[in-house]
Short mmCIF file of C-alpha atoms in Angstrom, two decimals:
data_model
loop_
_atom_site.label_atom_id
_atom_site.label_comp_id
_atom_site.label_asym_id
_atom_site.label_seq_id
_atom_site.Cartn_x
_atom_site.Cartn_y
_atom_site.Cartn_z
CA UNK A 29 -56.39 46.40 -20.72
CA UNK A 30 -55.73 47.05 -24.39
CA UNK A 31 -52.44 48.64 -25.40
CA UNK A 32 -53.87 51.42 -27.55
CA UNK A 33 -54.48 54.32 -25.20
CA UNK A 34 -52.98 57.78 -24.90
CA UNK A 35 -51.00 56.57 -21.90
CA UNK A 36 -50.60 53.04 -23.32
CA UNK A 37 -53.83 51.50 -22.06
CA UNK A 38 -57.51 51.46 -22.93
CA UNK A 39 -60.39 49.63 -21.23
CA UNK A 40 -61.35 46.22 -22.56
CA UNK A 41 -65.06 46.83 -22.05
CA UNK A 42 -67.49 49.73 -21.73
CA UNK A 43 -70.77 50.03 -19.83
CA UNK A 44 -72.97 53.03 -20.68
CA UNK A 45 -75.89 53.80 -18.37
CA UNK A 46 -78.13 56.53 -19.76
CA UNK A 47 -80.71 57.69 -17.22
CA UNK A 48 -83.28 59.75 -19.09
CA UNK A 49 -84.13 63.23 -17.74
CA UNK A 50 -81.54 63.03 -14.96
CA UNK A 51 -81.31 66.43 -13.27
CA UNK A 52 -77.72 67.30 -12.44
CA UNK A 53 -78.61 69.63 -9.58
CA UNK A 54 -80.61 66.88 -7.86
CA UNK A 55 -77.77 64.32 -7.72
CA UNK A 56 -75.95 64.28 -4.40
CA UNK A 57 -72.53 64.13 -6.07
CA UNK A 58 -73.35 67.47 -7.73
CA UNK A 59 -74.50 69.09 -4.52
CA UNK A 60 -78.14 68.01 -4.56
CA UNK A 61 -79.72 67.62 -1.12
CA UNK A 62 -83.43 67.43 -1.94
CA UNK A 63 -83.52 63.74 -2.91
CA UNK A 64 -81.40 60.72 -1.98
CA UNK A 65 -79.07 59.30 -4.67
CA UNK A 66 -76.68 57.11 -2.64
CA UNK A 67 -75.66 54.83 -5.50
CA UNK A 68 -75.02 57.58 -8.02
CA UNK A 69 -72.93 59.21 -5.29
CA UNK A 70 -71.18 55.89 -4.64
CA UNK A 71 -70.34 55.66 -8.34
CA UNK A 72 -69.13 59.28 -8.41
CA UNK A 73 -66.62 58.44 -5.68
CA UNK A 74 -64.72 56.19 -8.10
CA UNK A 75 -65.21 58.31 -11.24
CA UNK A 76 -64.28 61.49 -12.99
CA UNK A 77 -67.19 63.86 -12.36
CA UNK A 78 -67.59 66.26 -15.28
CA UNK A 79 -68.82 69.69 -14.20
CA UNK A 80 -69.20 71.38 -17.60
CA UNK A 81 -71.08 68.83 -19.70
CA UNK A 82 -73.89 70.27 -21.84
CA UNK A 83 -76.61 69.03 -24.15
CA UNK A 84 -76.32 68.99 -27.93
CA UNK A 85 -79.21 67.83 -30.13
CA UNK A 86 -82.56 67.62 -28.35
CA UNK A 87 -84.87 66.14 -27.24
CA UNK A 88 -84.80 62.36 -26.59
CA UNK A 89 -83.92 60.64 -29.89
CA UNK A 90 -81.74 63.48 -31.23
CA UNK A 91 -79.68 63.22 -28.03
CA UNK A 92 -79.28 59.48 -28.55
CA UNK A 93 -78.25 60.17 -32.14
CA UNK A 94 -75.47 62.39 -30.75
CA UNK A 95 -74.24 59.55 -28.55
CA UNK A 96 -74.67 56.56 -30.84
CA UNK A 97 -73.88 58.21 -34.20
CA UNK A 98 -71.61 61.01 -33.00
CA UNK A 99 -73.14 63.65 -35.26
CA UNK A 100 -75.31 66.61 -34.31
CA UNK A 101 -78.58 66.46 -36.25
CA UNK A 102 -80.79 69.20 -34.76
CA UNK A 103 -79.73 71.63 -37.49
CA UNK A 104 -81.07 69.31 -40.19
CA UNK A 105 -84.13 67.56 -38.77
CA UNK A 106 -86.29 67.45 -35.62
CA UNK A 107 -86.14 63.75 -34.78
CA UNK A 108 -85.52 60.52 -36.60
CA UNK A 109 -83.84 57.27 -37.41
CA UNK A 110 -80.26 56.53 -38.42
CA UNK A 111 -79.94 57.73 -42.02
CA UNK A 112 -78.43 56.03 -45.07
CA UNK A 113 -75.28 58.17 -44.94
CA UNK A 114 -74.39 57.30 -41.34
CA UNK A 115 -74.08 54.44 -38.89
CA UNK A 116 -74.25 53.72 -35.18
CA UNK A 117 -71.08 53.13 -33.16
CA UNK A 118 -72.36 49.55 -32.79
CA UNK A 119 -71.87 48.93 -36.52
CA UNK A 120 -68.21 49.95 -36.23
CA UNK A 121 -67.79 47.80 -33.11
CA UNK A 122 -69.34 44.80 -34.83
CA UNK A 123 -66.79 45.07 -37.66
CA UNK A 124 -64.03 45.03 -35.05
CA UNK A 125 -65.35 41.96 -33.26
CA UNK A 126 -66.68 43.75 -30.18
CA UNK A 127 -69.87 42.25 -28.73
CA UNK A 128 -72.57 44.83 -28.03
CA UNK A 129 -75.72 44.50 -25.94
CA UNK A 130 -78.64 46.90 -25.49
CA UNK A 131 -80.99 46.70 -22.51
CA UNK A 132 -83.74 49.31 -22.57
CA UNK A 133 -87.28 50.22 -21.61
CA UNK A 134 -87.22 53.33 -23.83
CA UNK A 135 -90.21 53.10 -26.22
CA UNK A 136 -88.84 55.57 -28.78
CA UNK A 137 -86.11 53.08 -29.70
CA UNK A 138 -88.73 50.66 -30.96
CA UNK A 139 -91.15 52.88 -32.86
CA UNK A 140 -91.12 54.99 -36.03
CA UNK A 141 -88.45 57.65 -35.73
CA UNK A 142 -86.11 55.50 -33.64
CA UNK A 143 -86.68 52.04 -35.01
CA UNK A 144 -83.18 51.25 -36.29
CA UNK A 145 -80.90 52.31 -33.45
CA UNK A 146 -81.09 48.85 -31.87
CA UNK A 147 -80.57 46.80 -35.03
CA UNK A 148 -76.76 46.90 -35.08
CA UNK A 149 -76.41 45.76 -31.48
CA UNK A 150 -75.30 42.15 -31.17
CA UNK A 151 -78.25 41.56 -28.85
CA UNK A 152 -81.04 43.58 -27.32
CA UNK A 153 -83.66 43.24 -24.64
CA UNK A 154 -86.69 45.54 -24.77
CA UNK A 155 -88.37 45.74 -21.37
CA UNK A 156 -92.03 46.56 -22.02
CA UNK A 157 -94.55 48.90 -20.50
CA UNK A 158 -92.95 52.35 -20.05
CA UNK A 159 -94.65 55.68 -20.94
CA UNK A 160 -96.01 55.43 -24.52
CA UNK A 161 -95.20 51.76 -25.17
CA UNK A 162 -98.33 50.08 -26.64
CA UNK A 163 -97.74 46.96 -24.55
CA UNK A 164 -101.31 46.43 -23.31
CA UNK A 165 -104.63 47.48 -24.80
CA UNK A 166 -106.68 47.53 -21.61
CA UNK A 167 -106.33 47.44 -17.86
CA UNK A 168 -105.76 44.11 -16.14
CA UNK A 169 -109.20 43.15 -14.81
CA UNK A 170 -107.65 40.95 -12.14
CA UNK A 171 -105.94 44.01 -10.63
CA UNK A 172 -109.19 45.78 -9.81
CA UNK A 173 -109.59 46.02 -6.06
CA UNK A 174 -105.99 45.03 -5.30
CA UNK A 175 -103.77 47.65 -6.95
CA UNK A 176 -100.02 47.21 -6.61
CA UNK A 177 -99.42 50.92 -7.28
CA UNK A 178 -101.06 53.95 -5.65
CA UNK A 179 -104.07 55.39 -7.45
CA UNK A 180 -103.04 57.99 -10.03
CA UNK A 181 -104.55 60.50 -12.46
CA UNK A 182 -104.03 59.48 -16.09
CA UNK A 183 -101.81 61.19 -18.65
CA UNK A 184 -104.46 63.60 -19.88
CA UNK A 185 -105.40 65.21 -16.57
CA UNK A 186 -103.54 68.48 -17.10
CA UNK A 187 -104.68 69.04 -20.69
CA UNK A 188 -108.31 68.37 -19.79
CA UNK A 189 -108.19 70.78 -16.85
CA UNK A 190 -106.09 73.48 -18.52
CA UNK A 191 -108.03 73.63 -21.78
CA UNK A 192 -111.44 72.40 -20.68
CA UNK A 193 -111.35 69.36 -22.97
CA UNK A 194 -114.43 67.18 -22.81
CA UNK A 195 -114.02 63.44 -22.44
CA UNK A 196 -112.50 61.59 -19.54
CA UNK A 197 -110.11 59.64 -21.79
CA UNK A 198 -108.55 62.53 -23.72
CA UNK A 199 -104.77 62.37 -23.30
CA UNK A 200 -104.81 58.95 -21.63
CA UNK A 201 -101.47 57.19 -22.21
CA UNK A 202 -100.53 53.56 -22.81
CA UNK A 203 -98.85 53.42 -19.42
CA UNK A 204 -102.16 54.16 -17.73
CA UNK A 205 -103.23 50.66 -18.81
CA UNK A 206 -99.81 49.04 -18.43
CA UNK A 207 -99.40 50.03 -14.76
CA UNK A 208 -102.30 47.78 -13.77
CA UNK A 209 -100.37 44.72 -14.96
CA UNK A 210 -97.40 45.27 -12.62
CA UNK A 211 -97.57 43.24 -9.41
CA UNK A 212 -94.50 44.50 -7.57
CA UNK A 213 -91.72 47.04 -7.76
CA UNK A 214 -89.53 44.55 -9.60
CA UNK A 215 -92.12 44.42 -12.41
CA UNK A 216 -91.84 48.15 -13.12
CA UNK A 217 -89.87 48.87 -16.32
CA UNK A 218 -86.97 50.68 -14.59
CA UNK A 219 -86.16 48.03 -11.99
CA UNK A 220 -86.70 45.29 -14.60
CA UNK A 221 -84.25 46.99 -16.98
CA UNK A 222 -81.56 47.25 -14.33
CA UNK A 223 -82.12 43.61 -13.38
CA UNK A 224 -81.78 42.48 -17.01
CA UNK A 225 -78.57 44.48 -17.47
CA UNK A 226 -77.14 43.06 -14.25
CA UNK A 227 -78.03 39.52 -15.33
CA UNK A 228 -76.29 40.05 -18.68
CA UNK A 229 -73.07 41.11 -16.94
CA UNK A 230 -73.24 38.07 -14.67
CA UNK A 231 -74.29 35.41 -17.19
CA UNK A 232 -73.15 36.48 -20.67
CA UNK A 233 -70.38 39.07 -20.47
CA UNK A 234 -67.77 36.46 -19.37
CA UNK A 235 -68.21 34.67 -22.71
CA UNK A 236 -66.88 37.65 -24.67
CA UNK A 237 -63.35 38.98 -25.01
CA UNK A 238 -64.40 42.61 -25.46
CA UNK A 239 -67.89 44.03 -25.06
CA UNK A 240 -70.05 47.12 -24.68
CA UNK A 241 -73.26 47.12 -22.66
CA UNK A 242 -75.61 50.06 -23.32
CA UNK A 243 -78.33 50.48 -20.70
CA UNK A 244 -80.85 53.00 -22.00
CA UNK A 245 -83.03 53.46 -18.91
CA UNK A 246 -86.08 55.73 -19.33
CA UNK A 247 -86.32 56.50 -15.59
CA UNK A 248 -86.52 59.03 -14.01
CA UNK A 249 -88.51 60.27 -17.05
CA UNK A 250 -92.24 60.47 -16.49
CA UNK A 251 -94.55 58.91 -15.53
CA UNK A 252 -93.26 59.51 -12.00
CA UNK A 253 -94.88 56.30 -10.78
CA UNK A 254 -93.43 54.27 -7.91
CA UNK A 255 -94.41 51.81 -5.24
CA UNK A 256 -93.98 52.43 -1.54
CA UNK A 257 -91.75 53.30 0.25
CA UNK A 258 -90.70 55.56 -2.62
CA UNK A 259 -94.13 56.94 -3.54
CA UNK A 260 -94.64 59.01 -0.39
CA UNK A 261 -90.97 59.41 0.54
CA UNK A 262 -90.82 63.12 -0.31
CA UNK A 263 -94.41 64.13 0.41
CA UNK A 264 -94.73 67.44 2.23
CA UNK A 265 -94.87 66.39 5.91
CA UNK A 266 -97.00 69.44 6.72
CA UNK A 267 -99.45 68.71 3.90
CA UNK A 268 -99.24 65.03 2.88
CA UNK A 269 -100.95 64.01 -0.34
CA UNK A 270 -102.86 61.24 1.39
CA UNK A 271 -105.14 58.92 -0.58
CA UNK A 272 -105.93 61.33 -3.42
CA UNK A 273 -104.90 59.97 -6.86
CA UNK A 274 -101.27 60.88 -7.40
CA UNK A 275 -100.08 63.17 -10.19
CA UNK A 276 -97.50 61.00 -11.97
CA UNK A 277 -97.71 62.86 -15.30
CA UNK A 278 -96.08 66.32 -15.12
CA UNK A 279 -97.34 69.14 -17.32
CA UNK A 280 -95.24 70.62 -20.11
CA UNK A 281 -95.87 74.31 -19.62
CA UNK A 282 -94.38 77.72 -18.94
CA UNK A 283 -95.97 79.27 -15.88
CA UNK A 284 -97.60 76.38 -14.06
CA UNK A 285 -98.14 78.18 -10.77
CA UNK A 286 -97.70 81.75 -12.04
CA UNK A 287 -100.61 81.36 -14.50
CA UNK A 288 -102.79 79.40 -12.09
CA UNK A 289 -102.58 76.16 -14.10
CA UNK A 290 -101.10 74.38 -11.07
CA UNK A 291 -101.71 74.95 -7.41
CA UNK A 292 -98.60 75.25 -5.23
CA UNK A 293 -99.62 71.97 -3.58
CA UNK A 294 -99.80 70.18 -6.94
CA UNK A 295 -96.43 71.64 -7.92
CA UNK A 296 -94.76 70.37 -4.73
CA UNK A 297 -96.36 66.96 -5.21
CA UNK A 298 -95.20 66.55 -8.83
CA UNK A 299 -91.65 67.54 -7.91
CA UNK A 300 -91.70 65.07 -5.01
CA UNK A 301 -92.86 62.31 -7.35
CA UNK A 302 -89.87 62.98 -9.63
CA UNK A 303 -87.66 62.61 -6.56
CA UNK A 304 -89.34 59.31 -5.69
CA UNK A 305 -88.64 57.99 -9.20
CA UNK A 306 -85.04 59.21 -9.02
CA UNK A 307 -84.39 57.52 -5.67
CA UNK A 308 -86.06 54.30 -6.81
CA UNK A 309 -83.98 53.95 -9.98
CA UNK A 310 -80.86 54.92 -8.03
CA UNK A 311 -81.56 51.98 -5.72
CA UNK A 312 -81.77 49.53 -8.62
CA UNK A 313 -78.71 51.05 -10.32
CA UNK A 314 -76.89 50.03 -7.14
CA UNK A 315 -77.50 46.38 -8.02
CA UNK A 316 -75.60 46.85 -11.29
CA UNK A 317 -72.73 48.39 -9.33
CA UNK A 318 -72.81 45.41 -6.98
CA UNK A 319 -72.39 43.07 -9.95
CA UNK A 320 -69.40 45.02 -11.21
CA UNK A 321 -67.95 44.66 -7.72
CA UNK A 322 -68.66 40.93 -7.58
CA UNK A 323 -67.08 40.25 -10.97
CA UNK A 324 -64.09 42.52 -10.25
CA UNK A 325 -64.58 44.43 -13.51
CA UNK A 326 -63.47 47.90 -12.48
CA UNK A 327 -59.85 47.36 -13.62
CA UNK A 328 -60.87 46.43 -17.16
CA UNK A 329 -64.17 48.20 -17.74
CA UNK A 330 -65.01 51.85 -18.35
CA UNK A 331 -68.41 52.84 -16.95
CA UNK A 332 -70.20 55.95 -18.22
CA UNK A 333 -73.27 57.41 -16.50
CA UNK A 334 -74.95 60.10 -18.57
CA UNK A 335 -78.30 61.53 -19.62
CA UNK A 336 -79.96 63.09 -22.64
CA UNK A 337 -81.19 66.21 -20.83
CA UNK A 338 -82.70 67.39 -17.58
CA UNK A 339 -86.36 68.06 -16.77
CA UNK A 340 -87.86 71.33 -15.54
CA UNK A 341 -89.70 70.90 -12.25
CA UNK A 342 -90.88 74.38 -11.45
CA UNK A 343 -87.48 75.99 -12.01
CA UNK A 344 -87.94 79.73 -12.42
CA UNK A 345 -86.63 81.52 -15.50
CA UNK A 346 -87.58 84.50 -17.65
CA UNK A 347 -89.66 83.43 -20.63
CA UNK A 348 -92.40 84.69 -22.93
CA UNK A 349 -92.81 86.41 -26.28
CA UNK A 350 -90.52 89.36 -27.02
CA UNK A 351 -91.75 92.34 -25.00
CA UNK A 352 -93.89 90.09 -22.78
CA UNK A 353 -91.14 88.29 -20.89
CA UNK A 354 -91.58 87.58 -17.21
CA UNK A 355 -90.33 85.19 -14.57
CA UNK A 356 -92.21 81.89 -14.67
CA UNK A 357 -91.99 78.42 -13.19
CA UNK A 358 -91.21 75.98 -16.01
CA UNK A 359 -92.33 72.34 -16.24
CA UNK A 360 -91.30 69.47 -18.51
CA UNK A 361 -89.66 70.35 -21.81
CA UNK A 362 -91.68 73.24 -23.27
CA UNK A 363 -90.47 75.55 -26.01
CA UNK A 364 -87.89 77.59 -24.10
CA UNK A 365 -84.09 77.80 -24.43
CA UNK A 366 -82.03 75.09 -22.75
CA UNK A 367 -81.70 76.78 -19.40
CA UNK A 368 -79.27 75.27 -16.89
CA UNK A 369 -81.66 72.77 -15.22
CA UNK A 370 -82.25 71.05 -18.58
CA UNK A 371 -79.12 71.81 -20.60
CA UNK A 372 -76.32 71.51 -18.02
CA UNK A 373 -76.22 67.78 -17.41
CA UNK A 374 -74.40 65.26 -15.22
CA UNK A 375 -71.66 63.04 -16.61
CA UNK A 376 -69.56 60.63 -14.58
CA UNK A 377 -66.98 58.26 -16.07
CA UNK A 378 -65.01 55.55 -14.37
CA UNK A 379 -61.90 54.94 -16.48
CA UNK A 380 -59.55 52.09 -15.52
CA UNK A 381 -56.21 53.41 -14.35
CA UNK A 382 -57.51 56.97 -13.88
CA UNK A 383 -57.93 58.56 -10.48
CA UNK A 384 -61.34 59.68 -9.32
CA UNK A 385 -61.83 63.42 -9.30
CA UNK A 386 -63.40 66.36 -11.06
CA UNK A 387 -63.03 67.50 -14.67
CA UNK A 388 -64.02 71.07 -15.52
CA UNK A 389 -63.40 70.80 -19.27
CA UNK A 390 -66.26 71.66 -21.62
CA UNK A 391 -67.83 68.52 -23.12
CA UNK A 392 -71.05 67.51 -24.88
CA UNK A 393 -72.85 64.31 -25.88
CA UNK A 394 -71.19 63.75 -29.27
CA UNK A 395 -67.93 63.46 -27.32
CA UNK A 396 -69.24 60.26 -25.72
CA UNK A 397 -69.38 58.66 -29.16
CA UNK A 398 -65.79 59.70 -29.90
CA UNK A 399 -64.67 58.38 -26.51
CA UNK A 400 -66.23 54.95 -27.05
CA UNK A 401 -64.72 54.77 -30.53
CA UNK A 402 -61.33 55.70 -29.07
CA UNK A 403 -61.64 53.09 -26.32
CA UNK A 404 -62.14 50.31 -28.86
CA UNK A 405 -59.89 51.72 -31.57
CA UNK A 406 -62.60 52.05 -34.23
CA UNK A 407 -63.34 54.77 -36.76
CA UNK A 408 -66.78 55.96 -37.80
CA UNK A 409 -67.41 56.01 -41.55
CA UNK A 410 -69.37 59.27 -41.69
CA UNK A 411 -68.76 62.89 -40.67
CA UNK A 412 -68.88 63.20 -36.89
CA UNK A 413 -68.60 66.13 -34.48
CA UNK A 414 -67.30 64.61 -31.25
CA UNK A 415 -63.89 64.71 -29.61
CA UNK A 416 -62.59 61.90 -27.45
CA UNK A 417 -62.54 62.52 -23.73
CA UNK A 418 -59.86 59.87 -23.22
CA UNK A 419 -57.09 62.53 -22.98
CA UNK A 420 -59.08 64.24 -20.22
CA UNK A 421 -59.52 60.94 -18.40
CA UNK A 422 -55.91 59.80 -18.62
CA UNK A 423 -54.54 63.23 -17.77
CA UNK A 424 -52.82 64.00 -21.07
CA UNK A 425 -55.08 67.01 -21.79
CA UNK A 426 -57.09 69.57 -19.83
CA UNK A 427 -59.37 70.67 -22.67
CA UNK A 428 -60.76 69.14 -25.88
CA UNK A 429 -63.05 71.86 -27.26
CA UNK A 430 -63.53 75.63 -27.15
CA UNK A 431 -67.28 75.64 -27.80
CA UNK A 432 -70.33 73.41 -27.84
CA UNK A 433 -73.60 73.98 -29.68
CA UNK A 434 -77.06 72.52 -29.23
CA UNK A 435 -80.77 73.05 -29.57
CA UNK A 436 -84.08 71.79 -30.89
CA UNK A 437 -84.80 71.86 -34.63
CA UNK A 438 -86.52 75.08 -35.68
CA UNK A 439 -85.97 76.79 -32.32
CA UNK A 440 -83.08 78.56 -30.61
CA UNK A 441 -79.53 77.55 -31.52
CA UNK A 442 -77.21 77.76 -28.54
CA UNK A 443 -73.47 78.06 -28.14
CA UNK A 444 -71.36 78.06 -25.00
CA UNK A 445 -67.69 78.56 -24.29
CA UNK A 446 -68.09 77.05 -20.83
CA UNK A 447 -68.76 80.38 -19.14
CA UNK A 448 -71.13 82.31 -21.37
CA UNK A 449 -74.17 80.68 -22.94
CA UNK A 450 -75.87 82.36 -25.88
CA UNK A 451 -79.22 81.22 -27.27
CA UNK A 452 -79.91 82.79 -30.65
CA UNK A 453 -83.56 82.98 -31.67
CA UNK A 454 -84.97 83.38 -35.18
CA UNK A 455 -85.38 86.95 -36.39
CA UNK A 456 -88.27 88.45 -38.38
CA UNK A 457 -89.83 85.02 -38.99
CA UNK A 458 -88.84 81.43 -38.40
CA UNK A 459 -87.84 80.93 -42.05
CA UNK A 460 -86.19 79.84 -44.25
CA UNK A 461 -86.34 76.33 -42.85
CA UNK A 462 -85.65 72.96 -44.46
CA UNK A 463 -85.75 69.41 -43.20
CA UNK A 464 -83.14 66.96 -44.47
CA UNK A 465 -83.95 63.25 -44.29
CA UNK A 466 -84.40 60.04 -46.25
CA UNK A 467 -86.30 58.41 -43.37
CA UNK A 468 -89.17 60.87 -43.01
CA UNK A 469 -90.35 60.67 -39.41
CA UNK A 470 -90.69 62.55 -36.19
CA UNK A 471 -91.60 61.73 -32.60
CA UNK A 472 -94.79 59.65 -32.54
CA UNK A 473 -97.25 61.21 -30.11
CA UNK A 474 -99.32 58.83 -27.98
CA UNK A 475 -102.32 59.75 -25.90
CA UNK A 476 -105.99 59.50 -26.81
CA UNK A 477 -106.82 62.40 -29.14
CA UNK A 478 -103.46 64.13 -28.68
CA UNK A 479 -101.84 62.91 -31.90
CA UNK A 480 -104.26 65.06 -33.90
CA UNK A 481 -102.41 68.13 -32.63
CA UNK A 482 -98.88 66.94 -33.55
CA UNK A 483 -98.14 68.06 -37.09
CA UNK A 484 -95.78 66.28 -39.43
CA UNK A 485 -96.04 67.26 -43.10
CA UNK A 486 -94.79 64.94 -45.84
CA UNK A 487 -92.34 66.06 -48.54
CA UNK A 488 -93.96 67.70 -51.54
CA UNK A 489 -92.96 68.75 -55.06
CA UNK A 490 -90.74 71.53 -53.72
CA UNK A 491 -88.37 68.92 -52.29
CA UNK A 492 -84.92 68.61 -53.86
CA UNK A 493 -82.03 66.18 -53.63
CA UNK A 494 -79.05 67.57 -51.77
CA UNK A 495 -76.07 66.20 -49.83
CA UNK A 496 -75.14 66.18 -46.17
CA UNK A 497 -71.64 67.42 -45.27
CA UNK A 498 -69.04 64.80 -46.18
CA UNK A 499 -71.58 62.48 -47.83
CA UNK A 500 -72.13 61.34 -51.41
CA UNK A 501 -75.57 59.90 -50.59
CA UNK A 502 -78.41 62.07 -51.95
CA UNK A 503 -80.84 63.31 -49.32
CA UNK A 504 -84.34 64.75 -49.60
CA UNK A 505 -84.34 68.40 -48.57
CA UNK A 506 -87.84 69.73 -48.00
CA UNK A 507 -88.16 73.53 -47.71
CA UNK A 508 -90.90 75.15 -45.62
CA UNK A 509 -92.39 78.58 -46.16
CA UNK A 510 -94.69 80.90 -44.20
CA UNK A 511 -98.15 79.36 -44.09
CA UNK A 512 -96.87 75.77 -44.24
CA UNK A 513 -97.57 73.20 -41.59
CA UNK A 514 -94.16 72.64 -40.02
CA UNK A 515 -92.80 69.56 -38.22
CA UNK A 516 -93.73 68.95 -34.61
CA UNK A 517 -91.13 70.50 -32.21
CA UNK A 518 -90.24 73.31 -34.66
CA UNK A 519 -91.95 76.01 -32.60
CA UNK A 520 -89.44 78.80 -33.06
CA UNK A 521 -92.07 81.19 -34.41
CA UNK A 522 -93.00 81.87 -30.79
CA UNK A 523 -89.38 82.76 -29.99
CA UNK A 524 -88.74 85.45 -32.59
CA UNK A 525 -86.29 88.03 -31.28
CA UNK A 526 -85.90 86.38 -27.87
CA UNK A 527 -82.11 86.07 -27.63
CA UNK A 528 -80.65 84.99 -24.31
CA UNK A 529 -77.11 85.50 -22.98
CA UNK A 530 -75.98 84.45 -19.52
CA UNK A 531 -72.77 84.21 -17.56
CA UNK A 532 -73.58 80.81 -16.06
CA UNK A 533 -70.53 80.85 -13.78
CA UNK A 534 -71.48 84.03 -11.91
CA UNK A 535 -75.21 83.72 -12.62
CA UNK A 536 -76.14 80.00 -12.61
CA UNK A 537 -79.82 80.85 -12.02
CA UNK A 538 -79.79 82.89 -15.27
CA UNK A 539 -81.41 85.90 -13.67
CA UNK A 540 -79.65 88.54 -15.83
CA UNK A 541 -79.96 88.40 -19.61
CA UNK A 542 -76.81 90.16 -20.84
CA UNK A 543 -77.89 90.60 -24.46
CA UNK A 544 -76.84 93.99 -25.75
CA UNK A 545 -73.49 93.91 -23.98
CA UNK A 546 -70.20 93.56 -25.85
CA UNK A 547 -70.11 89.87 -24.98
CA UNK A 548 -73.09 89.27 -27.26
CA UNK A 549 -71.13 90.21 -30.38
CA UNK A 550 -68.33 87.89 -29.26
CA UNK A 551 -70.79 85.02 -28.79
CA UNK A 552 -72.39 85.74 -32.18
CA UNK A 553 -68.95 85.37 -33.74
CA UNK A 554 -68.41 82.13 -31.82
CA UNK A 555 -71.79 80.82 -33.00
CA UNK A 556 -70.87 81.64 -36.61
CA UNK A 557 -67.56 79.79 -36.13
CA UNK A 558 -69.34 76.74 -34.71
CA UNK A 559 -71.98 76.64 -37.47
CA UNK A 560 -69.28 76.93 -40.12
CA UNK A 561 -67.31 74.12 -38.48
CA UNK A 562 -70.24 71.68 -38.67
CA UNK A 563 -71.19 72.99 -42.14
CA UNK A 564 -74.69 73.92 -41.01
CA UNK A 565 -77.29 74.60 -43.72
CA UNK A 566 -77.38 78.16 -44.98
CA UNK A 567 -81.07 78.20 -44.04
CA UNK A 568 -80.07 78.20 -40.39
CA UNK A 569 -77.85 81.25 -40.67
CA UNK A 570 -80.55 83.15 -42.54
CA UNK A 571 -83.25 82.09 -40.06
CA UNK A 572 -81.10 83.31 -37.17
CA UNK A 573 -80.14 86.57 -38.85
CA UNK A 574 -76.48 85.58 -39.10
#
């Protein structure tokens, strides 16, 4: 143990396990009973279980930017790489002599818009074949007639049925080819990632004095594809799915069942397939825990289990254009506020020397960056927004922040004080809006024919050079105006005037929107305070009517 902590000690090593789209309310340690998570529960028993951890920047890569760079970026851009004015925590660790290793099957880390997050790790292992990874260009002909995975509909099934799209390949994803090349459960990207991480702890970690292992595991993110016994583990016993092709690709929609886009049977089946994926990756996570046991690392190693966000699986909330709101079942990550199933996330931290228990302090993902930096005694060289959780873990503090903000670029901006959550929508129109970046990119969209619908305009002659808070590096700031094509994800025009305010302590299902009450003015003031603290662009305040 290093002699630099708040109570005199800090861990020598850190393991971060990020499980993408991990739903807090479905983990046993958080009260979930629908699906089995014995190893996450086993880990919780020796950890601090955080009950008030919330998302910041969204979706996938912005959340990883929060964790690895420590700075919220959703107010400035929708998605993207590490910029010239900032660095990853791994760059700071490298300067301090800490060995870092990345093991991941997350395709966004190795494509445009996420291509330089791995480069400052001391080593990295990219496990191929998940979701949109262009690993294979065709199905494995030798697999025909002897499939190792149950038959499944491809990634375009919902779009073709919902919108009547012609062509049996529209929306097909890279994974639909890749899955034919897997011969056993151990070949699937999730299990293979956990095996690689476990092998690194066993074979290579002992060679290093101090180290950080970052396991960026894309499971239980879709496709919800598993082998038996997982595949049918949660099928409805009164109406089993049988031999019909399984629905491993969930829709991203508001009102799946309520609009008739999904049948109740399909909805139950998709939710069960998420549970199968969750239980499968939980099983393989257990092998990593076994290795930590075998090597007796718990006294010297902090272990963090976290996620980027949750995933809606038919959770009911009120949504719709202003004046047309109604209760709907929500699926995936459509353009709605970060309701509790997606935005209230699990976080468990084992901290050497700290007792297991529960922490109710408000925290968010940028705080993970500050905690890792604190553990290794390093300082980031750019403006960051996180606060170390080490004082919470060692018992020297009971709170580290009074508010947390988050959202998706060009959509709602949310603030919470731990009890009330306020999502502020744009007013009048979703402008002014500007994107700030020197690495012009957004989320690449895979799927046959689908990319044509994902807009991403280039900078034009209206662009100006500006500066990010605390930086002397010029940055391209591209303004957008009504009538412009705007970046993919910036769909706030459909949210105009739809403010949401909930008391998530007394109303965790968010059934009563309390906008119009006195609390709303208090939360507006808190949002102004938060935006001023992070030096948000003036465009954002104008867009939100603040």
